Coordinates of C-alpha atoms in Angstrom, one line a residue:
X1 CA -29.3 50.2 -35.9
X2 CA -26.4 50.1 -38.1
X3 CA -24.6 53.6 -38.8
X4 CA -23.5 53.1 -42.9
X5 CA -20.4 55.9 -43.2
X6 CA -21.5 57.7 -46.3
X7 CA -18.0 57.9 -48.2
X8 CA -17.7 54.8 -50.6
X9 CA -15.3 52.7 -52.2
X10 CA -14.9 53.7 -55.9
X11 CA -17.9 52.1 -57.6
X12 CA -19.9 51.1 -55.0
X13 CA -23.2 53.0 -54.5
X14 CA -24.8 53.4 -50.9
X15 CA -27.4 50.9 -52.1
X16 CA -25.7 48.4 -53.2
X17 CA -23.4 48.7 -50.1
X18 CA -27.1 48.5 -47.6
X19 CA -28.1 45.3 -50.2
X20 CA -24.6 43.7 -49.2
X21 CA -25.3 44.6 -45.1
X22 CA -28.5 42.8 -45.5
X23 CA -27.3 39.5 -47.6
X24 CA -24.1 39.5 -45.0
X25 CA -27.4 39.7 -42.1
X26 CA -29.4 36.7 -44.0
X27 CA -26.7 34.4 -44.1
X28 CA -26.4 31.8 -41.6
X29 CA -23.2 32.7 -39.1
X30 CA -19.8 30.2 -40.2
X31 CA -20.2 27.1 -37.2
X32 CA -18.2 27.5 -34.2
X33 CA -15.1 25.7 -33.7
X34 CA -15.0 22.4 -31.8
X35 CA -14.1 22.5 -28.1
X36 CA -10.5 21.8 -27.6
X37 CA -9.0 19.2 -25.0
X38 CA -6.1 21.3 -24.2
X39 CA -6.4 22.9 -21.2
X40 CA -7.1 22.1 -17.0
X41 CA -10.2 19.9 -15.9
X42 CA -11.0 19.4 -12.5
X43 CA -14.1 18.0 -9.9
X44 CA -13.6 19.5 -6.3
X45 CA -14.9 16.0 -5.0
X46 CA -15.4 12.9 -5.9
X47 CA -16.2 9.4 -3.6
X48 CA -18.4 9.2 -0.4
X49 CA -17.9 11.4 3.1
X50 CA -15.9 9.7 4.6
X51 CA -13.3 8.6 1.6
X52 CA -13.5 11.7 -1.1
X53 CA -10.8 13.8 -2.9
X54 CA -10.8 16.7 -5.7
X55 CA -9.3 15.3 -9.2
X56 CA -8.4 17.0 -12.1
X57 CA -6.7 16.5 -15.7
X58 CA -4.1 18.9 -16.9
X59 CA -4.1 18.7 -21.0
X60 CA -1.5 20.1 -23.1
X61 CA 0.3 19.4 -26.9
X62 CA 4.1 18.0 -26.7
X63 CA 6.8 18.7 -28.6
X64 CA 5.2 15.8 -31.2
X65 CA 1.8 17.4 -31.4
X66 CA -0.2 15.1 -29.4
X67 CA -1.8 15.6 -26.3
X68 CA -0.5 14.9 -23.4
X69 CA -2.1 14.3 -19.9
X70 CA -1.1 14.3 -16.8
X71 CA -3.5 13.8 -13.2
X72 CA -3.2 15.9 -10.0
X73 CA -5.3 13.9 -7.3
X74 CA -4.2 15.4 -3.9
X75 CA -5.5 12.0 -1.6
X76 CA -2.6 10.1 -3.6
X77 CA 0.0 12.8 -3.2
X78 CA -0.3 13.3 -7.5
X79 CA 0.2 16.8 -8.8
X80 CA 1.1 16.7 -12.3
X81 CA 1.5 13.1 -12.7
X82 CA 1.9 12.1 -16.6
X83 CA -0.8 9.5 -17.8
X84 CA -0.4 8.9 -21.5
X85 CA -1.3 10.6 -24.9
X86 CA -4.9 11.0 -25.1
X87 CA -6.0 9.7 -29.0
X88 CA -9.5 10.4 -30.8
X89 CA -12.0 7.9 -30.1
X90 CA -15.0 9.1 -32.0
X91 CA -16.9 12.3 -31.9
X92 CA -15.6 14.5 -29.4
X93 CA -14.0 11.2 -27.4
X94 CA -10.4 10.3 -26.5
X95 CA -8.7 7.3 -24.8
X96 CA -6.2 7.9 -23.0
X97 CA -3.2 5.5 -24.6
X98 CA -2.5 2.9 -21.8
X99 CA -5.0 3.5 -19.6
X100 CA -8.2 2.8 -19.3
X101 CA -9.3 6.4 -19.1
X102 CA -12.3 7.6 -22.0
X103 CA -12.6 12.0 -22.0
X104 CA -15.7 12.9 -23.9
X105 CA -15.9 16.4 -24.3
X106 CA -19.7 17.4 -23.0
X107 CA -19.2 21.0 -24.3
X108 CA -16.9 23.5 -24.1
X109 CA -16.4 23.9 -20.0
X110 CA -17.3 20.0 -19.4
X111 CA -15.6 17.1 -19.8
X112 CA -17.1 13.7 -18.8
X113 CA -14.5 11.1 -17.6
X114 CA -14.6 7.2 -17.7
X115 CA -12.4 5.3 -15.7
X116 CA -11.3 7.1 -12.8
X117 CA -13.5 5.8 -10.4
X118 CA -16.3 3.0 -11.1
X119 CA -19.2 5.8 -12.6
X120 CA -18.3 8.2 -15.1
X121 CA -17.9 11.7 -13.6
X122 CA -17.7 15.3 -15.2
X123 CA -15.1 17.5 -14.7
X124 CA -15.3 21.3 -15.5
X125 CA -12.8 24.3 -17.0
X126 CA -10.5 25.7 -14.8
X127 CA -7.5 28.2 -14.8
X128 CA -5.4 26.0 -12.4
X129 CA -4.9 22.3 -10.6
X130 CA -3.8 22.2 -7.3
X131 CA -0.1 22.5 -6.1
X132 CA 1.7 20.4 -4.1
X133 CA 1.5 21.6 -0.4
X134 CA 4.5 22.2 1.8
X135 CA 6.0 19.1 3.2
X136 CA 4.4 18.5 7.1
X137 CA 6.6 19.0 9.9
X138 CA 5.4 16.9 13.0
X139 CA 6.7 17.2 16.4
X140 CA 10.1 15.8 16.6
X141 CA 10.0 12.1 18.6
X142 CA 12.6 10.7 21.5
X143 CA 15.8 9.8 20.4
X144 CA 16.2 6.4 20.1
X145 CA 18.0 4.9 24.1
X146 CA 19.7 2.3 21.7
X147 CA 20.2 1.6 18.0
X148 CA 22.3 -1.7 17.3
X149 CA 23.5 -2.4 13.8
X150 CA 22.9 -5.8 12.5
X151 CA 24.1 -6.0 8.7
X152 CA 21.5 -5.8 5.8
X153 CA 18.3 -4.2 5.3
X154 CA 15.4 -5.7 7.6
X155 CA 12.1 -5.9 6.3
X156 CA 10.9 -8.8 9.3
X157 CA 8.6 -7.3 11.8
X158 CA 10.7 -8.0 15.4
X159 CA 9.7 -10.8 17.0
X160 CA 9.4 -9.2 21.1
X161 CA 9.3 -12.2 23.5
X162 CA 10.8 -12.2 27.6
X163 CA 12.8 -9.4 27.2
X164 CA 14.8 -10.3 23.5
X165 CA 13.8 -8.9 20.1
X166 CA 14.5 -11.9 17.5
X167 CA 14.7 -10.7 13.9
X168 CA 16.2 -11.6 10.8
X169 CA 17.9 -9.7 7.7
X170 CA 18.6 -9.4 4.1
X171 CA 22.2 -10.5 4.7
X172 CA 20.1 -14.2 6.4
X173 CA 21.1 -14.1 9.6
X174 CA 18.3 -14.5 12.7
X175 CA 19.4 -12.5 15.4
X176 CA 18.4 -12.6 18.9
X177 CA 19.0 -9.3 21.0
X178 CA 18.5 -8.0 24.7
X179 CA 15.9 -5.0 25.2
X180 CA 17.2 -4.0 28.2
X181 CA 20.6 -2.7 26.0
X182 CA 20.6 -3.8 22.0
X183 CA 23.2 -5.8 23.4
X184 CA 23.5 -9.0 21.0
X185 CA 22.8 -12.5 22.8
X186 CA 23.0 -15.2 19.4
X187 CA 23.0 -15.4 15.8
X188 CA 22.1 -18.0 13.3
X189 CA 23.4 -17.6 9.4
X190 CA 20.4 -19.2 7.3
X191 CA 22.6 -18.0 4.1
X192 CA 19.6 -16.2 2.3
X193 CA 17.6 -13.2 2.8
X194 CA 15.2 -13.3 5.6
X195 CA 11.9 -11.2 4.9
X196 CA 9.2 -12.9 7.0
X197 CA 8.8 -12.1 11.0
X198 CA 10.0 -15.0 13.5
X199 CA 7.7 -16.9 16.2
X200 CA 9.4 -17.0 19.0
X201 CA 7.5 -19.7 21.7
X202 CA 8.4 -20.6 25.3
X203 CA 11.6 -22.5 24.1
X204 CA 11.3 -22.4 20.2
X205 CA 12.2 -19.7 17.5
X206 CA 10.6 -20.2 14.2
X207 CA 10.9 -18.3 11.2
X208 CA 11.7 -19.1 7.3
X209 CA 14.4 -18.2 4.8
X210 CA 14.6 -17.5 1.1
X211 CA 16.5 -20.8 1.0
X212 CA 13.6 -22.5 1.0
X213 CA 13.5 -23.9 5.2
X214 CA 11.4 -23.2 7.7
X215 CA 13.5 -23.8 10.5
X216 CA 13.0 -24.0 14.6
X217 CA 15.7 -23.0 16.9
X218 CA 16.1 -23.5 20.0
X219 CA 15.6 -20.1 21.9
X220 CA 18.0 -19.9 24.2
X221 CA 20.9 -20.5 22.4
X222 CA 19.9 -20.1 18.7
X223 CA 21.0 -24.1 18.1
X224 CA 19.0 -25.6 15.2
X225 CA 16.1 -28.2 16.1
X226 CA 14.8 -28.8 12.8
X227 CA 14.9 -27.4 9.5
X228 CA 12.0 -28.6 7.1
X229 CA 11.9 -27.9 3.2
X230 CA 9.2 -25.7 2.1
X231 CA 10.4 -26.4 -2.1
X232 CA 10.8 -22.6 -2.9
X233 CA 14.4 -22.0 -2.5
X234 CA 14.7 -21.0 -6.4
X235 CA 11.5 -18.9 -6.1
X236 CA 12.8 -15.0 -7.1
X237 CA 12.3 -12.1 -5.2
X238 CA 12.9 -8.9 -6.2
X239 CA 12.7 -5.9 -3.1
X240 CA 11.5 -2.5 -3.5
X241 CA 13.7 -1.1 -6.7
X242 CA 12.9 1.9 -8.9
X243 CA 12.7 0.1 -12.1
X244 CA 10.8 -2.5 -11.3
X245 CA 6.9 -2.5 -10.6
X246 CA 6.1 -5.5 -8.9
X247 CA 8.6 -6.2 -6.3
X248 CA 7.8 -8.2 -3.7
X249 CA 9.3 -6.9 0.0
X250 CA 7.2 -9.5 2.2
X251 CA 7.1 -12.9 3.8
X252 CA 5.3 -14.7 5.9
X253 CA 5.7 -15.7 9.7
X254 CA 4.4 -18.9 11.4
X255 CA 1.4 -19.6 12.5
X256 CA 1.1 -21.6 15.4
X257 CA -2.1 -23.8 16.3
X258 CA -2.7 -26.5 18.6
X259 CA 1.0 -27.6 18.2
X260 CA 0.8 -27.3 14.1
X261 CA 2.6 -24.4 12.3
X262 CA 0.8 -23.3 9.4
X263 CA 3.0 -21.1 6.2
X264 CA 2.7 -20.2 2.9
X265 CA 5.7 -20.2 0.1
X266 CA 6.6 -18.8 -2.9
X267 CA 6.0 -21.7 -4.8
X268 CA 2.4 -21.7 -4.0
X269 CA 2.8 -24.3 -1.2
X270 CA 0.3 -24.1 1.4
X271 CA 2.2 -26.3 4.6
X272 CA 1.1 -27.6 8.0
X273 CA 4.0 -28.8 9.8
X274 CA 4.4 -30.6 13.1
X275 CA 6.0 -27.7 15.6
X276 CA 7.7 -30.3 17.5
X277 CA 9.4 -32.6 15.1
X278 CA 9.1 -30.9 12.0
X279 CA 6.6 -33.6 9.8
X280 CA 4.8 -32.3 7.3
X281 CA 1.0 -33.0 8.1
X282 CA -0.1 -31.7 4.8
X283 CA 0.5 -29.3 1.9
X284 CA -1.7 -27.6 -0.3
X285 CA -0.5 -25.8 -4.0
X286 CA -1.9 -22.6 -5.4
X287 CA -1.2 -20.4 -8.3
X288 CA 1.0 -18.0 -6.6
X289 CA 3.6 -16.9 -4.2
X290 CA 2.2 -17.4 -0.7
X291 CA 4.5 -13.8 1.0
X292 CA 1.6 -13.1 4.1
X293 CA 1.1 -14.7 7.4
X294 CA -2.2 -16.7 7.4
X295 CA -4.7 -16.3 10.1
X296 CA -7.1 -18.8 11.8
X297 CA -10.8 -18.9 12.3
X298 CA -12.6 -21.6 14.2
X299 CA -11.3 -25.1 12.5
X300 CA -10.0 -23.4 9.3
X301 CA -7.0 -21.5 8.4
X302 CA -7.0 -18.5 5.9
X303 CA -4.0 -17.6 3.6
X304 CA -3.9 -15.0 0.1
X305 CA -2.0 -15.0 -2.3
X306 CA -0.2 -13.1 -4.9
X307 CA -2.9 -13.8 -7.8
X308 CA -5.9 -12.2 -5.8
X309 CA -7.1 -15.4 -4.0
X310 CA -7.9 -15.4 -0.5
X311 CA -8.2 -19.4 0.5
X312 CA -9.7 -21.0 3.6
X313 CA -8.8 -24.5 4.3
X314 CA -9.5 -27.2 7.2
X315 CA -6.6 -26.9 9.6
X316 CA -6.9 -30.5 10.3
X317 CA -6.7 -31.6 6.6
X318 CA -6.1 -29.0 4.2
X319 CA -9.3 -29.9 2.0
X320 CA -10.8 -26.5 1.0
X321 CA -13.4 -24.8 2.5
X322 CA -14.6 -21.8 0.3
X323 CA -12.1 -19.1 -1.5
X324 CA -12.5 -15.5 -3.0
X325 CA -10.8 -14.0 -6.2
X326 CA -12.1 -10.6 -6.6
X327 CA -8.9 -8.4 -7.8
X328 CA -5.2 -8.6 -8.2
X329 CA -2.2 -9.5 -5.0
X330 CA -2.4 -9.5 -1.9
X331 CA 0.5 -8.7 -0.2
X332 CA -0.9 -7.8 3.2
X333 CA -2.3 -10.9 5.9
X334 CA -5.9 -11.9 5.8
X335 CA -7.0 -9.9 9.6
X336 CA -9.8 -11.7 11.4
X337 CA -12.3 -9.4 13.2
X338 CA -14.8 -12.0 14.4
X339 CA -16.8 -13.9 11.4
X340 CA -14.6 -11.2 9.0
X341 CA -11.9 -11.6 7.3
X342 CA -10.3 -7.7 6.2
X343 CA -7.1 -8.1 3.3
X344 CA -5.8 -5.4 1.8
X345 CA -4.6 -5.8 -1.7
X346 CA -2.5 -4.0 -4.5
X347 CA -5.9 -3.3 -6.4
X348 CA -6.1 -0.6 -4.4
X349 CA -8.8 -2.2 -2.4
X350 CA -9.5 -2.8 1.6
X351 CA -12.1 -5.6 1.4
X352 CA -14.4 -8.0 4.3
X353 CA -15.3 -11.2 3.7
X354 CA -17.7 -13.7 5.6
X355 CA -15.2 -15.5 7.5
X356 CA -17.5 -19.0 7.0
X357 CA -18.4 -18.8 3.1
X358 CA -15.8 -16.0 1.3
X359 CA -18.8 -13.6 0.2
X360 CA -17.9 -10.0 0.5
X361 CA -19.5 -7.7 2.8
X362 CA -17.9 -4.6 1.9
X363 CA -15.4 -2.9 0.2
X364 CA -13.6 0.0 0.5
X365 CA -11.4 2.1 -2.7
X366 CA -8.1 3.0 -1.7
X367 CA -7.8 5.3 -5.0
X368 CA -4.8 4.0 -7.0
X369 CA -2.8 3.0 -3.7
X370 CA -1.6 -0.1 -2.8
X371 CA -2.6 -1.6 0.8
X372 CA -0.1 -3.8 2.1
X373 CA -0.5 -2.6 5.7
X374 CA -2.6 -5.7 7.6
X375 CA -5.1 -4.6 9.7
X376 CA -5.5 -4.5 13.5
X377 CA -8.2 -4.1 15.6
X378 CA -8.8 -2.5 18.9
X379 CA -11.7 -1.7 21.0
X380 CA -14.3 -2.6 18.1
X381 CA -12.0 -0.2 15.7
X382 CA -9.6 -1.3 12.4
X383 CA -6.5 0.4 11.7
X384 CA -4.5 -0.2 9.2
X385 CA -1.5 1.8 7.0
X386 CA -1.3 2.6 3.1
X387 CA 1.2 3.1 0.4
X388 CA 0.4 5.8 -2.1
X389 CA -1.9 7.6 0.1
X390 CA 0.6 8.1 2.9
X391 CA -1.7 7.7 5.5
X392 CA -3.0 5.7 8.5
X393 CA -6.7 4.8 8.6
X394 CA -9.3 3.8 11.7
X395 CA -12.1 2.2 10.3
X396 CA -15.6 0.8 11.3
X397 CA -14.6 -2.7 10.6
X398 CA -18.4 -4.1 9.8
X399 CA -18.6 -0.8 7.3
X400 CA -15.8 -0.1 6.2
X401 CA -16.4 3.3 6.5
X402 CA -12.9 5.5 7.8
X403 CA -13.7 7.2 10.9
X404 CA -10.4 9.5 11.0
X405 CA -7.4 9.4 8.6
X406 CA -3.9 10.9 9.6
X407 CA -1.3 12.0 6.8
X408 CA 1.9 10.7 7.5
X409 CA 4.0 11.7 4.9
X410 CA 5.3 8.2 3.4
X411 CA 4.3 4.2 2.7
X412 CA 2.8 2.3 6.0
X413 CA 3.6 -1.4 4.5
X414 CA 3.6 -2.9 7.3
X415 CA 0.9 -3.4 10.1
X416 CA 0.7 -0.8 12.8
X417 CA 1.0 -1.6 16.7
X418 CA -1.4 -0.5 18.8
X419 CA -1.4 0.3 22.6
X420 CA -4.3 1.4 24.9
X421 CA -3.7 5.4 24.1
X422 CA -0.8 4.8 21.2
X423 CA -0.8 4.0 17.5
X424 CA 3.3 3.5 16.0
X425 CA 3.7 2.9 12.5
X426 CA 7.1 2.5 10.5
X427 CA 6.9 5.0 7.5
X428 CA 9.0 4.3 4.7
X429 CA 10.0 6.2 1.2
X430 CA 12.5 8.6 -0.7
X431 CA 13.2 11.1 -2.5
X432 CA 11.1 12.4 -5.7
X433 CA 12.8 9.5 -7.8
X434 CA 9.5 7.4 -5.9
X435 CA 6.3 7.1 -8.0
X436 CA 4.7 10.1 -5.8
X437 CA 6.7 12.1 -7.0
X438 CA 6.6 14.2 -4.0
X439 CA 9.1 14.5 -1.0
X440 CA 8.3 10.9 1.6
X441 CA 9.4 11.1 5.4
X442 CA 11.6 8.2 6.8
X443 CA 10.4 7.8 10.2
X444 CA 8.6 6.0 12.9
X445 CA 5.3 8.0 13.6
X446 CA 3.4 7.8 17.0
X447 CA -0.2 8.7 16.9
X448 CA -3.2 9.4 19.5
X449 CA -5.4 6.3 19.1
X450 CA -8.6 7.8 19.6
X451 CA -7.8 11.2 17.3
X452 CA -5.1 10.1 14.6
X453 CA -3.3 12.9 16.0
X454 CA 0.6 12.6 15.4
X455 CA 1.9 13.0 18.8
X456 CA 5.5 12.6 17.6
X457 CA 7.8 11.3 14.2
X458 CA 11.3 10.6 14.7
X459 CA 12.8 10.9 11.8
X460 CA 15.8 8.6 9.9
X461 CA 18.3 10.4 7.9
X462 CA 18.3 9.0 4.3
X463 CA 21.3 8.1 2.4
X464 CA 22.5 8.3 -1.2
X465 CA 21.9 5.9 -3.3
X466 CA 18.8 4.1 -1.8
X467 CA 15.5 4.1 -3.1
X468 CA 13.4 3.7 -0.2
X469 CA 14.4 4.5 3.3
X470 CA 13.7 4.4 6.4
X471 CA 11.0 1.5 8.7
X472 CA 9.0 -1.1 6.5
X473 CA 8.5 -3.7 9.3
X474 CA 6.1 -3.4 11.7
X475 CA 7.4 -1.9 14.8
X476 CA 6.7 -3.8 18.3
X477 CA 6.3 -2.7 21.8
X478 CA 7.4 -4.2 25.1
X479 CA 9.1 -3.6 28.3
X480 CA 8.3 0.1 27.8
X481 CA 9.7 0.7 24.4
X482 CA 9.0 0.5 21.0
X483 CA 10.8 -1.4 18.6
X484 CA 12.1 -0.6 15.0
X485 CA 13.4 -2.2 12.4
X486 CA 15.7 -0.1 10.0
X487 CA 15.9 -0.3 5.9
X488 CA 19.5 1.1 7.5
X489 CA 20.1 -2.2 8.5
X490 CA 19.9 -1.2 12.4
X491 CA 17.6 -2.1 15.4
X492 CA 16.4 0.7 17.4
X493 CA 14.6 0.9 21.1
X494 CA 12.5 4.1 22.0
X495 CA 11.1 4.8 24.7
X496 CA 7.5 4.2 24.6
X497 CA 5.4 7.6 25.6
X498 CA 1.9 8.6 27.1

């Protein structure tokens, strides 16, 4: 019922004033505004069991106008992340501007997005995203019982063989060094930047060089054998750098079989070289730089490369046996686990292929984060490191499936080394200058093998000026310790723990 006051505006009777109620009543009420954009979006989980994470949008106006967005998805250490400008697209619909990211609004409280993951998914209203948490503080690892500095940067995995670590630097020198003491035993000046791990034989060393050799020293005394020209001296490599998106931190080591070395290049060059004499046997070309170790299976040889392809080819003549293009470059080593082959690529995808044809048997989405880590196996188990994600993975490797994952605050590019009870990765990163843009530890991480549990994380100071920090290369173990190599430019022995 509706109460009329009975005092009235000057000329206005208390029935025309009811007539006016009841016309105001008739009339259809004015539409309702559109839904806005503007504001926080979120789904609290999105992806299977056993690889999920909450995502949300953040929407707000700039100082322009238009609406900016920005992504908080807590598995890729995002909070707050910008995006683009999302633009109108139609009827309630935005793209996002360079991405391939579609909003529709749904209504009011629900927003359907297009992109983030391979189905559409709907996100819903929310007061707030998620905040970055508090940086993780592991226990603190052994000091290190030596550290011996050795020049430039080292991104080469060690090389452990006898009781000497051989590695080489970004300065382009090999070095050979006692684990008993980090004392230095040889060195040989290749004159360019070394990023692939040696193979060091019962009397031969072998490794290659940005100049464009693969050579084979004699191990005992570092004295050059043979060099042979694998044509890519003039190839360019840019390293890790903040302004640049695709750099290109790895190389490749030998691969030794039945007396033939088999290496990629960065010309594309597939090679097969004698491991005595140095003769090429054959060389194959791709499309791309060849930067990861190849792997054998049965009478073939397996190699990827920086355009997506994974290749397997006879090992006796090279002639092409099946090959795989499925996403963008592989920067991690092809990994044989029986008739698999697992690669790792920087589509953000873990992948297994039939060894003998190339189909794919699984995959597994890596959300956004690169995988450069190659995988090892262990007891019927995969494990393997990531970029973005900042973790270390044990997997089912028929699946796919993760059966633990362990956050370890920073990039695992490089494989992990596994013991019977140990897991020891080389964690890498910076400050928030790195596209995280969250706080990344420097350290070499040990973890329980059969948990993911860090046991300890010793932890390298970082220094002004650099943009990453800290172990990329592999460690190694041997002899009782563990072997790192520095981004400092050092090599460092700890003792290995139970």
């Amino acid at each position: 019922m509706i109460a009329v006051a009975t005092r009235t505006a000057p000329g206005l009777t208390r029935r025309s004033l009811l007539a006016a109620l009841l016309l105001a009543a008739a009339m259809p009420a004015p539409a309702a505004a559109p839904a806005s954009l503007e504001g926080n979006w979120m789904i609290e989980s999105i992806g299977t069991p056993d690889n999920h994470t909450a995502a949300g949008l953040g929407v707000a106006r700039n100082e322009r106008g238009e609406l900016a967005v920005r992504i908080t998805m807590p598995i890729t250490n995002m909070f707050g992340i910008a995006l683009g400008i999302a633009e109108p697209d139609g009827d309630a619909r935005y793209a996002v501007k360079g991405e391939d990211l579609h909003l529709t609004l749904k209504d009011a409280g629900t927003l359907v997005v297009q992109g983030l993951v391979d189905d559409p998914v709907e996100m819903h209203r929310v007061a707030t995203l998620p905040a970055e948490p508090p940086a993780p503080h592991p226990p603190a690892g052994p000091a290190p019982r030596w550290r011996t500095r050795l020049g430039g940067a080292i991104y080469a995995a060690p090389a452990l063989r006898d009781g000497v670590a051989y590695v080489g630097n970004t300065d382009g020198v090999l070095f050979a060094v006692k684990l008993a003491d980090g004392a230095p035993i040889w060195n040989f000046p290749a004159g360019r930047p070394i990023y692939g791990p040696a193979l060091a034989t019962g009397d031969a060393v072998y490794f290659s060089s940005d100049n464009g050799y693969l050579y084979r020293l004699n191990r005992a005394d570092g004295k050059e054998v043979w060099k042979y020209d694998l044509g890519d001296g003039r190839v360019r490599r840019i390293p890790p750098n903040p302004q640049v998106f695709d750099y290109d931190e790895h190389g490749p080591a030998p691969l030794l079989v039945d007396g033939v070395l088999y290496i990629g290049a960065g010309d594309g060059g597939f090679h097969a070289v004698r491991a005595d004499s140095g003769e090429r046997v054959w060389r194959v070309q791709s499309n791309e730089r060849i930067r990861t170790t190849a792997a054998q299976h049965g009478v073939n040889v397996v190699f990827a490369t920086m355009d997506g392809w994974v290749v397997a080819v006879d090992r006796a003549s090279g002639a092409e046996r099946w090959s795989s293009k499925k996403t963008t470059a592989y920067t991690s080593g092809p990994a044989i686990f029986g008739d698999l082959v697992v690669a790792g690529n920087r589509g953000s995808v873990l992948r297994a292929l039939d060894a003998n044809s190339g189909a794919e048997l699984w995959k597994q989405n890596y959300w956004g984060s690169w995988v450069e880590s190659t995988a090892v196996f262990r007891d019927g188990r995969g494990y393997i490191g990531s970029g973005d994600l900042f973790v270390v993975s044990c997997f089912d490797p028929q699946t796919g499936k993760n059966l633990w994952r362990t956050h370890v605050n920073g990039w695992v590019l490089d494989r992990p080394a596994l013991t019977d009870d140990r897991i020891y990765v080389g964690v890498s990163g910076g400050r928030r200058r790195n596209a995280a843009l969250v706080h990344q530890s420097s350290a070499l991480t040990a973890l329980d093998r059969s948990s993911g549990r860090i046991v300890w994380s010793w932890s390298m100071p970082e220094w002004d000026g650099a943009f990453l920090s800290g172990f990329l290369a592999a460690p190694g173990v041997a002899d009782g310790l563990v072997i790192a190599a520095g981004l400092d430019g050092s090599l460092y022995a700890f003792p290995e723990q139970h």
